[in-house]
Each structure stands twice: as structure tokens, then as C-alpha cells.
PDB file of C-alpha atoms and ligand atoms in Angstrom:
ATOM      1  CA  MET Q   1      36.416  -7.823 -42.065  1.00 94.00           C
ATOM      2  CA  ILE Q   2      35.355  -6.687 -45.515  1.00 98.00           C
ATOM      3  CA  ILE Q   3      31.894  -5.169 -45.920  1.00 98.00           C
ATOM      4  CA  ALA Q   4      30.690  -4.841 -49.529  1.00 98.00           C
ATOM      5  CA  ILE Q   5      27.811  -2.476 -50.216  1.00 98.00           C
ATOM      6  CA  ASP Q   6      26.148  -2.173 -53.610  1.00 98.00           C
ATOM      7  CA  GLY Q   7      23.032  -0.551 -54.959  1.00 96.00           C
ATOM      8  CA  PRO Q   8      21.675   2.018 -57.403  1.00 95.00           C
ATOM      9  CA  ALA Q   9      22.337   5.771 -57.302  1.00 88.00           C
ATOM     10  CA  GLY Q  10      20.699   7.539 -54.382  1.00 87.00           C
ATOM     11  CA  ALA Q  11      19.721   4.460 -52.351  1.00 92.00           C
ATOM     12  CA  GLY Q  12      21.655   5.782 -49.371  1.00 89.00           C
ATOM     13  CA  LYS Q  13      24.529   3.314 -49.590  1.00 93.00           C
ATOM     14  CA  GLY Q  14      27.199   6.016 -49.305  1.00 92.00           C
ATOM     15  CA  THR Q  15      25.878   7.379 -46.013  1.00 92.00           C
ATOM     16  CA  LEU Q  16      25.346   3.851 -44.774  1.00 96.00           C
ATOM     17  CA  ALA Q  17      28.882   2.830 -45.745  1.00 97.00           C
ATOM     18  CA  ARG Q  18      30.346   5.817 -43.870  1.00 97.00           C
ATOM     19  CA  ARG Q  19      28.284   5.067 -40.767  1.00 98.00           C
ATOM     20  CA  LEU Q  20      29.302   1.383 -40.780  1.00 98.00           C
ATOM     21  CA  ALA Q  21      32.968   2.273 -41.360  1.00 98.00           C
ATOM     22  CA  ASP Q  22      32.879   4.659 -38.375  1.00 98.00           C
ATOM     23  CA  TYR Q  23      31.128   2.144 -36.177  1.00 98.00           C
ATOM     24  CA  TYR Q  24      33.441  -0.788 -36.952  1.00 97.00           C
ATOM     25  CA  HIS Q  25      36.555   1.427 -37.217  1.00 98.00           C
ATOM     26  CA  LEU Q  26      37.270   0.390 -40.789  1.00 98.00           C
ATOM     27  CA  PRO Q  27      38.663   2.452 -43.671  1.00 98.00           C
ATOM     28  CA  HIS Q  28      36.056   3.275 -46.299  1.00 98.00           C
ATOM     29  CA  LEU Q  29      36.264   3.626 -50.071  1.00 98.00           C
ATOM     30  CA  ASP Q  30      33.424   5.085 -52.116  1.00 97.00           C
ATOM     31  CA  THR Q  31      34.321   3.428 -55.422  1.00 98.00           C
ATOM     32  CA  GLY Q  32      31.915   5.723 -57.299  1.00 97.00           C
ATOM     33  CA  LEU Q  33      34.464   8.472 -56.708  1.00 97.00           C
ATOM     34  CA  THR Q  34      37.063   6.553 -58.731  1.00 98.00           C
ATOM     35  CA  TYR Q  35      34.773   6.475 -61.806  1.00 98.00           C
ATOM     36  CA  ARG Q  36      33.855  10.095 -61.139  1.00 97.00           C
ATOM     37  CA  ALA Q  37      37.562  11.024 -61.025  1.00 98.00           C
ATOM     38  CA  VAL Q  38      38.095   9.522 -64.501  1.00 98.00           C
ATOM     39  CA  ALA Q  39      35.034  11.349 -65.880  1.00 98.00           C
ATOM     40  CA  HIS Q  40      36.126  14.598 -64.237  1.00 98.00           C
ATOM     41  CA  MET Q  41      39.598  14.414 -65.818  1.00 98.00           C
ATOM     42  CA  LEU Q  42      38.053  13.927 -69.278  1.00 98.00           C
ATOM     43  CA  LEU Q  43      35.575  16.775 -68.746  1.00 97.00           C
ATOM     44  CA  MET Q  44      38.354  19.109 -67.573  1.00 97.00           C
ATOM     45  CA  LYS Q  45      40.462  18.343 -70.637  1.00 97.00           C
ATOM     46  CA  GLY Q  46      37.477  18.636 -72.966  1.00 96.00           C
ATOM     47  CA  TRP Q  47      37.908  15.045 -74.170  1.00 97.00           C
ATOM     48  CA  PRO Q  48      34.811  13.032 -75.177  1.00 96.00           C
ATOM     49  CA  LEU Q  49      33.601  10.553 -72.550  1.00 95.00           C
ATOM     50  CA  GLY Q  50      33.812   7.742 -75.099  1.00 93.00           C
ATOM     51  CA  ASP Q  51      37.497   8.455 -75.808  1.00 96.00           C
ATOM     52  CA  GLU Q  52      38.875   5.112 -74.603  1.00 97.00           C
ATOM     53  CA  PRO Q  53      42.646   5.738 -74.766  1.00 98.00           C
ATOM     54  CA  HIS Q  54      42.314   8.953 -72.755  1.00 98.00           C
ATOM     55  CA  ALA Q  55      39.839   7.364 -70.322  1.00 98.00           C
ATOM     56  CA  VAL Q  56      42.311   4.514 -69.732  1.00 98.00           C
ATOM     57  CA  GLU Q  57      45.135   7.006 -69.185  1.00 98.00           C
ATOM     58  CA  ALA Q  58      42.930   8.919 -66.712  1.00 98.00           C
ATOM     59  CA  ALA Q  59      42.067   5.683 -64.868  1.00 98.00           C
ATOM     60  CA  ARG Q  60      45.784   4.920 -64.411  1.00 98.00           C
ATOM     61  CA  LEU Q  61      46.257   8.379 -62.874  1.00 98.00           C
ATOM     62  CA  VAL Q  62      43.487   7.948 -60.276  1.00 98.00           C
ATOM     63  CA  ASP Q  63      44.987   8.246 -56.796  1.00 97.00           C
ATOM     64  CA  LEU Q  64      42.766   6.841 -54.042  1.00 97.00           C
ATOM     65  CA  GLY Q  65      44.422   9.204 -51.559  1.00 95.00           C
ATOM     66  CA  HIS Q  66      43.349  12.268 -53.518  1.00 95.00           C
ATOM     67  CA  LEU Q  67      39.671  11.907 -54.355  1.00 97.00           C
ATOM     68  CA  ASP Q  68      38.037  15.284 -53.781  1.00 95.00           C
ATOM     69  CA  ARG Q  69      34.403  14.565 -52.896  1.00 92.00           C
ATOM     70  CA  ALA Q  70      33.442  18.251 -53.041  1.00 91.00           C
ATOM     71  CA  VAL Q  71      34.500  18.488 -56.684  1.00 94.00           C
ATOM     72  CA  LEU Q  72      33.458  14.998 -57.748  1.00 96.00           C
ATOM     73  CA  SER Q  73      29.983  14.973 -56.214  1.00 89.00           C
ATOM     74  CA  ALA Q  74      28.542  17.295 -58.886  1.00 86.00           C
ATOM     75  CA  HIS Q  75      25.512  15.807 -60.602  1.00 82.00           C
ATOM     76  CA  ALA Q  76      27.013  16.163 -64.091  1.00 88.00           C
ATOM     77  CA  VAL Q  77      30.118  14.258 -63.002  1.00 94.00           C
ATOM     78  CA  GLY Q  78      27.935  11.344 -61.825  1.00 91.00           C
ATOM     79  CA  GLU Q  79      26.188  11.206 -65.188  1.00 88.00           C
ATOM     80  CA  ALA Q  80      29.547  11.302 -66.978  1.00 95.00           C
ATOM     81  CA  ALA Q  81      30.959   8.628 -64.636  1.00 96.00           C
ATOM     82  CA  SER Q  82      28.277   6.151 -65.673  1.00 93.00           C
ATOM     83  CA  LYS Q  83      29.405   6.641 -69.287  1.00 94.00           C
ATOM     84  CA  VAL Q  84      33.116   5.960 -68.692  1.00 97.00           C
ATOM     85  CA  ALA Q  85      32.139   3.056 -66.387  1.00 96.00           C
ATOM     86  CA  VAL Q  86      31.077   0.982 -69.414  1.00 95.00           C
ATOM     87  CA  ILE Q  87      34.681   0.837 -70.721  1.00 97.00           C
ATOM     88  CA  PRO Q  88      36.107  -2.579 -69.658  1.00 97.00           C
ATOM     89  CA  GLU Q  89      39.762  -1.428 -69.552  1.00 98.00           C
ATOM     90  CA  VAL Q  90      38.832   1.493 -67.275  1.00 98.00           C
ATOM     91  CA  ARG Q  91      36.998  -0.918 -64.974  1.00 98.00           C
ATOM     92  CA  LYS Q  92      39.964  -3.318 -64.935  1.00 98.00           C
ATOM     93  CA  ILE Q  93      42.374  -0.601 -63.819  1.00 98.00           C
ATOM     94  CA  LEU Q  94      40.038   0.851 -61.177  1.00 98.00           C
ATOM     95  CA  VAL Q  95      39.041  -2.577 -59.828  1.00 98.00           C
ATOM     96  CA  GLU Q  96      42.735  -3.376 -59.256  1.00 98.00           C
ATOM     97  CA  LYS Q  97      43.124  -0.215 -57.165  1.00 98.00           C
ATOM     98  CA  GLN Q  98      39.914  -0.980 -55.259  1.00 98.00           C
ATOM     99  CA  ARG Q  99      41.097  -4.527 -54.500  1.00 98.00           C
ATOM    100  CA  ALA Q 100      44.402  -3.194 -53.184  1.00 98.00           C
ATOM    101  CA  PHE Q 101      42.415  -0.921 -50.840  1.00 98.00           C
ATOM    102  CA  ALA Q 102      40.279  -3.863 -49.680  1.00 98.00           C
ATOM    103  CA  ALA Q 103      43.392  -5.959 -49.022  1.00 97.00           C
ATOM    104  CA  GLN Q 104      44.712  -3.799 -46.182  1.00 96.00           C
ATOM    105  CA  PRO Q 105      45.094  -5.773 -42.933  1.00 97.00           C
ATOM    106  CA  SER Q 106      42.352  -3.923 -41.039  1.00 95.00           C
ATOM    107  CA  GLY Q 107      39.743  -4.870 -43.620  1.00 97.00           C
ATOM    108  CA  ALA Q 108      37.534  -2.202 -45.193  1.00 98.00           C
ATOM    109  CA  VAL Q 109      34.110  -1.025 -46.222  1.00 98.00           C
ATOM    110  CA  LEU Q 110      33.667  -0.498 -49.975  1.00 98.00           C
ATOM    111  CA  ASP Q 111      30.539   0.756 -51.680  1.00 98.00           C
ATOM    112  CA  GLY Q 112      29.648   0.854 -55.362  1.00 97.00           C
ATOM    113  CA  ARG Q 113      27.875  -1.240 -57.984  1.00 96.00           C
ATOM    114  CA  ASP Q 114      29.997  -4.387 -58.352  1.00 97.00           C
ATOM    115  CA  ILE Q 115      31.735  -4.782 -54.993  1.00 98.00           C
ATOM    116  CA  GLY Q 116      29.985  -8.000 -53.952  1.00 98.00           C
ATOM    117  CA  THR Q 117      29.999  -9.469 -57.456  1.00 97.00           C
ATOM    118  CA  VAL Q 118      33.416  -8.492 -58.877  1.00 98.00           C
ATOM    119  CA  VAL Q 119      35.705  -6.428 -56.622  1.00 98.00           C
ATOM    120  CA  CYS Q 120      35.350  -8.426 -53.377  1.00 98.00           C
ATOM    121  CA  PRO Q 121      33.430 -11.624 -54.158  1.00 98.00           C
ATOM    122  CA  ASP Q 122      34.740 -13.115 -50.878  1.00 97.00           C
ATOM    123  CA  ALA Q 123      33.611 -10.210 -48.674  1.00 98.00           C
ATOM    124  CA  ASP Q 124      32.513 -11.216 -45.169  1.00 97.00           C
ATOM    125  CA  VAL Q 125      29.213  -9.358 -45.522  1.00 97.00           C
ATOM    126  CA  LYS Q 126      27.447  -8.149 -48.658  1.00 98.00           C
ATOM    127  CA  LEU Q 127      24.608  -5.644 -48.564  1.00 98.00           C
ATOM    128  CA  TYR Q 128      22.497  -4.660 -51.533  1.00 98.00           C
ATOM    129  CA  VAL Q 129      20.808  -1.372 -50.676  1.00 97.00           C
ATOM    130  CA  THR Q 130      17.815  -0.254 -52.717  1.00 97.00           C
ATOM    131  CA  ALA Q 131      14.901   2.161 -52.580  1.00 96.00           C
ATOM    132  CA  SER Q 132      12.217   2.937 -55.142  1.00 96.00           C
ATOM    133  CA  ALA Q 133      13.240   5.376 -57.903  1.00 97.00           C
ATOM    134  CA  GLU Q 134      10.644   7.898 -56.603  1.00 97.00           C
ATOM    135  CA  VAL Q 135      12.019   7.812 -53.072  1.00 96.00           C
ATOM    136  CA  ARG Q 136      15.572   8.174 -54.353  1.00 96.00           C
ATOM    137  CA  ALA Q 137      14.552  11.147 -56.521  1.00 95.00           C
ATOM    138  CA  ARG Q 138      12.797  12.782 -53.558  1.00 95.00           C
ATOM    139  CA  ARG Q 139      15.904  12.358 -51.389  1.00 91.00           C
ATOM    140  CA  ARG Q 140      18.169  13.762 -54.115  1.00 89.00           C
ATOM    141  CA  LEU Q 141      15.883  16.792 -54.503  1.00 92.00           C
ATOM    142  CA  ALA Q 142      15.881  17.422 -50.732  1.00 91.00           C
ATOM    143  CA  GLU Q 143      19.697  17.192 -50.727  1.00 85.00           C
ATOM    144  CA  ILE Q 144      20.021  19.697 -53.583  1.00 86.00           C
ATOM    145  CA  GLU Q 145      17.583  22.089 -51.900  1.00 91.00           C
ATOM    146  CA  ALA Q 146      19.345  21.755 -48.541  1.00 89.00           C
ATOM    147  CA  ASN Q 147      22.538  22.900 -50.308  1.00 83.00           C
ATOM    148  CA  GLY Q 148      20.749  25.976 -51.615  1.00 89.00           C
ATOM    149  CA  GLY Q 149      20.249  24.607 -55.141  1.00 85.00           C
ATOM    150  CA  ALA Q 150      17.112  24.185 -57.204  1.00 88.00           C
ATOM    151  CA  ALA Q 151      15.942  21.301 -59.378  1.00 89.00           C
ATOM    152  CA  ASP Q 152      12.693  19.726 -60.466  1.00 93.00           C
ATOM    153  CA  PHE Q 153      11.456  16.333 -59.331  1.00 96.00           C
ATOM    154  CA  ALA Q 154      10.543  15.019 -62.793  1.00 97.00           C
ATOM    155  CA  GLY Q 155      13.991  15.847 -64.165  1.00 94.00           C
ATOM    156  CA  ILE Q 156      15.769  14.140 -61.266  1.00 92.00           C
ATOM    157  CA  LEU Q 157      13.546  11.061 -61.534  1.00 95.00           C
ATOM    158  CA  ALA Q 158      14.266  10.806 -65.261  1.00 95.00           C
ATOM    159  CA  ASP Q 159      18.023  11.086 -64.559  1.00 91.00           C
ATOM    160  CA  ILE Q 160      17.858   8.363 -61.920  1.00 92.00           C
ATOM    161  CA  ARG Q 161      15.964   6.016 -64.239  1.00 95.00           C
ATOM    162  CA  ARG Q 162      18.450   6.660 -67.053  1.00 93.00           C
ATOM    163  CA  ARG Q 163      21.394   5.977 -64.752  1.00 90.00           C
ATOM    164  CA  ASP Q 164      19.744   2.774 -63.435  1.00 94.00           C
ATOM    165  CA  GLU Q 165      19.305   1.569 -67.003  1.00 94.00           C
ATOM    166  CA  ARG Q 166      22.904   2.303 -67.899  1.00 91.00           C
ATOM    167  CA  ASP Q 167      24.245   0.636 -64.714  1.00 92.00           C
ATOM    168  CA  THR Q 168      22.079  -2.492 -64.883  1.00 95.00           C
ATOM    169  CA  GLY Q 169      22.223  -2.865 -68.660  1.00 94.00           C
ATOM    170  CA  ARG Q 170      25.972  -2.695 -69.336  1.00 93.00           C
ATOM    171  CA  ALA Q 171      27.786  -5.839 -70.430  1.00 94.00           C
ATOM    172  CA  ASP Q 172      30.770  -5.562 -68.057  1.00 94.00           C
ATOM    173  CA  SER Q 173      29.947  -5.865 -64.316  1.00 93.00           C
ATOM    174  CA  PRO Q 174      26.315  -4.720 -64.417  1.00 94.00           C
ATOM    175  CA  LEU Q 175      24.645  -3.587 -61.222  1.00 95.00           C
ATOM    176  CA  LYS Q 176      22.974  -6.615 -59.613  1.00 95.00           C
ATOM    177  CA  PRO Q 177      22.848  -8.178 -56.169  1.00 96.00           C
ATOM    178  CA  ALA Q 178      25.418 -10.905 -55.499  1.00 97.00           C
ATOM    179  CA  ALA Q 179      23.756 -14.280 -54.909  1.00 97.00           C
ATOM    180  CA  ASP Q 180      24.764 -14.115 -51.233  1.00 96.00           C
ATOM    181  CA  ALA Q 181      23.937 -10.425 -50.661  1.00 97.00           C
ATOM    182  CA  HIS Q 182      21.493  -9.291 -47.975  1.00 97.00           C
ATOM    183  CA  LEU Q 183      18.841  -7.053 -49.509  1.00 97.00           C
ATOM    184  CA  LEU Q 184      18.018  -3.852 -47.660  1.00 97.00           C
ATOM    185  CA  ASP Q 185      15.170  -1.750 -49.039  1.00 96.00           C
ATOM    186  CA  THR Q 186      15.410   1.681 -47.431  1.00 95.00           C
ATOM    187  CA  SER Q 187      12.287   3.139 -49.120  1.00 95.00           C
ATOM    188  CA  GLU Q 188      10.461   3.311 -45.789  1.00 95.00           C
ATOM    189  CA  MET Q 189      13.514   3.938 -43.580  1.00 94.00           C
ATOM    190  CA  ASP Q 190      15.371   7.019 -42.442  1.00 92.00           C
ATOM    191  CA  ILE Q 191      19.154   6.812 -42.221  1.00 91.00           C
ATOM    192  CA  GLU Q 192      19.138   5.794 -38.544  1.00 95.00           C
ATOM    193  CA  ALA Q 193      16.737   2.895 -39.200  1.00 96.00           C
ATOM    194  CA  ALA Q 194      18.794   1.847 -42.250  1.00 96.00           C
ATOM    195  CA  PHE Q 195      21.995   1.931 -40.175  1.00 97.00           C
ATOM    196  CA  LEU Q 196      20.462  -0.209 -37.403  1.00 98.00           C
ATOM    197  CA  ALA Q 197      19.167  -2.729 -39.949  1.00 97.00           C
ATOM    198  CA  ALA Q 198      22.568  -2.900 -41.667  1.00 97.00           C
ATOM    199  CA  LYS Q 199      24.417  -3.218 -38.346  1.00 98.00           C
ATOM    200  CA  ALA Q 200      22.135  -6.117 -37.351  1.00 97.00           C
ATOM    201  CA  ILE Q 201      22.970  -7.888 -40.627  1.00 97.00           C
ATOM    202  CA  VAL Q 202      26.727  -7.333 -40.175  1.00 97.00           C
ATOM    203  CA  ASP Q 203      26.708  -8.441 -36.510  1.00 96.00           C
ATOM    204  CA  ASP Q 204      24.758 -11.523 -37.459  1.00 94.00           C
ATOM    205  CA  ALA Q 205      27.135 -12.394 -40.283  1.00 91.00           C
ATOM    206  CA  VAL Q 206      30.162 -11.929 -38.014  1.00 86.00           C
ATOM    207  CA  ALA Q 207      28.614 -14.071 -35.246  1.00 88.00           C
ATOM    208  CA  GLY Q 208      27.735 -16.765 -37.824  1.00 84.00           C
ATOM    209  CA  GLY Q 209      31.232 -16.642 -39.278  1.00 68.00           C
ATOM    210  CA  ASN Q 210      32.778 -17.097 -35.821  1.00 61.00           C
ATOM    211  CA  LYS Q 211      30.685 -20.161 -35.102  1.00 52.00           C
ATOM    212  CA  THR Q 212      32.007 -22.126 -38.088  1.00 48.00           C
TER     213      THR Q 212
HETATM  214  O1  C5P I 301      27.937   5.864 -56.799  1.00 83.91           O
HETATM  215  P1  C5P I 301      28.141   7.021 -57.748  1.00 83.91           P
HETATM  216  O2  C5P I 301      26.892   7.726 -58.118  1.00 83.91           O
HETATM  217  O3  C5P I 301      29.191   7.958 -57.260  1.00 83.91           O
HETATM  218  O4  C5P I 301      28.735   6.347 -59.071  1.00 83.91           O
HETATM  219  C1  C5P I 301      28.846   7.051 -60.279  1.00 83.91           C
HETATM  220  C2  C5P I 301      28.804   6.059 -61.435  1.00 83.91           C
HETATM  221  O5  C5P I 301      30.009   5.279 -61.425  1.00 83.91           O
HETATM  222  C3  C5P I 301      27.674   5.034 -61.360  1.00 83.91           C
HETATM  223  O6  C5P I 301      26.473   5.491 -61.966  1.00 83.91           O
HETATM  224  C4  C5P I 301      28.245   3.835 -62.093  1.00 83.91           C
HETATM  225  O7  C5P I 301      28.038   3.930 -63.482  1.00 83.91           O
HETATM  226  C5  C5P I 301      29.738   3.943 -61.840  1.00 83.91           C
HETATM  227  N1  C5P I 301      30.201   2.990 -60.826  1.00 83.91           N
HETATM  228  C6  C5P I 301      30.463   1.700 -61.245  1.00 83.91           C
HETATM  229  N2  C5P I 301      30.979   0.787 -60.379  1.00 83.91           N
HETATM  230  C7  C5P I 301      31.192   1.112 -59.087  1.00 83.91           C
HETATM  231  C8  C5P I 301      30.894   2.427 -58.627  1.00 83.91           C
HETATM  232  C9  C5P I 301      30.381   3.337 -59.537  1.00 83.91           C
HETATM  233  O8  C5P I 301      30.246   1.366 -62.414  1.00 83.91           O
HETATM  234  N3  C5P I 301      31.718   0.192 -58.264  1.00 83.91           N
END
């Protein structure tokens, strides 16, 4: 079974993907980390984010077995990732690696921006997870504060809106729901409610698939 989860930054798709992967005993790939890994390599070397040849070289070096979430989850790396993610050749290389992950016999859960539309168009279940920009900014702020950091709401909201624009507006694989995706708006849900709603959708899809 392949579960494809897409949605904008901060909608809760990462947590949801991990919960679903645990529940269905499937391996999970957060594809955002692959774009973050490319951005992180460029930042570490001091290369500009628009430097295509170096970005392509960095994409080739991405190893799915060695994605360090602790390092890659930094806010600045996410911003930078959305800049390298507009480079078609970078996307081509990373998508190939993501498809290889999805092709393992057990199936997999993948989350990102273009899983249902580009990476796994034949996924058994597609979820498009959203929440209003304000709710996402509030959650991000709470997360930063819980980790002992400080930030201001207006700044985070502006960042989220900018990232949404970049992700939905790019020419190659823009963020959008696949035609056959199930929409899940988590604005009014906590993570438990979102998980139960997602699980119901997956169980339904699997039961439907078995009938035909
Ligand atoms: O999901 P996350 O915030 O880690 O993703 C960082 C950036 O990587 C996104 O803003 C997006 O530009 C890019 N990305 C993408 N396609 C994916 C996953 C992430 O373009 N499948």
C-alpha cells in the first residue's frame, strides 16, 4: 500500500504521515528532508541557492538513509529548500530517489508537495492536508516556544504565506491537490482527531480497493 500525503508547510502532514506509517507498519519518507538536504549542503559550502550546477551535484549526493532531521528541520533550511525546489533538474534527481523508496515491496508512506501528482500518481490513497495560514502560524509558534525558542506571530505568518506562494506558484510540480486526493482540513482538529480522520479515509480506500 502506498499512502501519498501532500499539503502546505505546517499543515501537520509530517506528524500525520508518521502516525499512519506506525499504525500500518509502513516505512515513511518525509520528502521535504530531501530538498532540505540539498539546501543545507549549499548553505554549508557558502554556495548561492540559485547555483544550479552545485544544486544538481548536491541532489545526486542525497542519501535517503542519512537525512538528519535535527539538523535539517531549522527554519532557515526550510526557506532555502523552497528555493532549490524550483530547479527542475534537482526535482528530477530527488523524485527518482523518492520513487525508488516508494517501490519497496512493503509499500510506504510519503509526504511532501507533489507526491500524489508527480512522485506516486498511482498511490492507493492520496491525502491533501491543509489548515488556514493563521492556524499553521500559531502551531509553528507554539512548536518554537515549546523548544525554548522565541519568534513573533506576524513574522511566522509572513514566512508561511511567502512559502505557500513559492510552492504553489512554481512552474515545475506546483503544490496542488491531485484530482483524486481526499481533502483534510485540520484547522479545527488536534493531531488525534486528524489521525482518526485520515485513518478512516485510508481504511475506506483499502476496503473499496479490495471490493473491485
Ligand atoms: O515539507 P518541508 O517544509 O520540509 O519542505 C521544504 C520545502 O521543500 C518546501 O517548502 C517545498 O518547496 C520543497 N518540497 C517540494 N516537494 C516536496 C517536498 C518539499 O518542493 N515533495
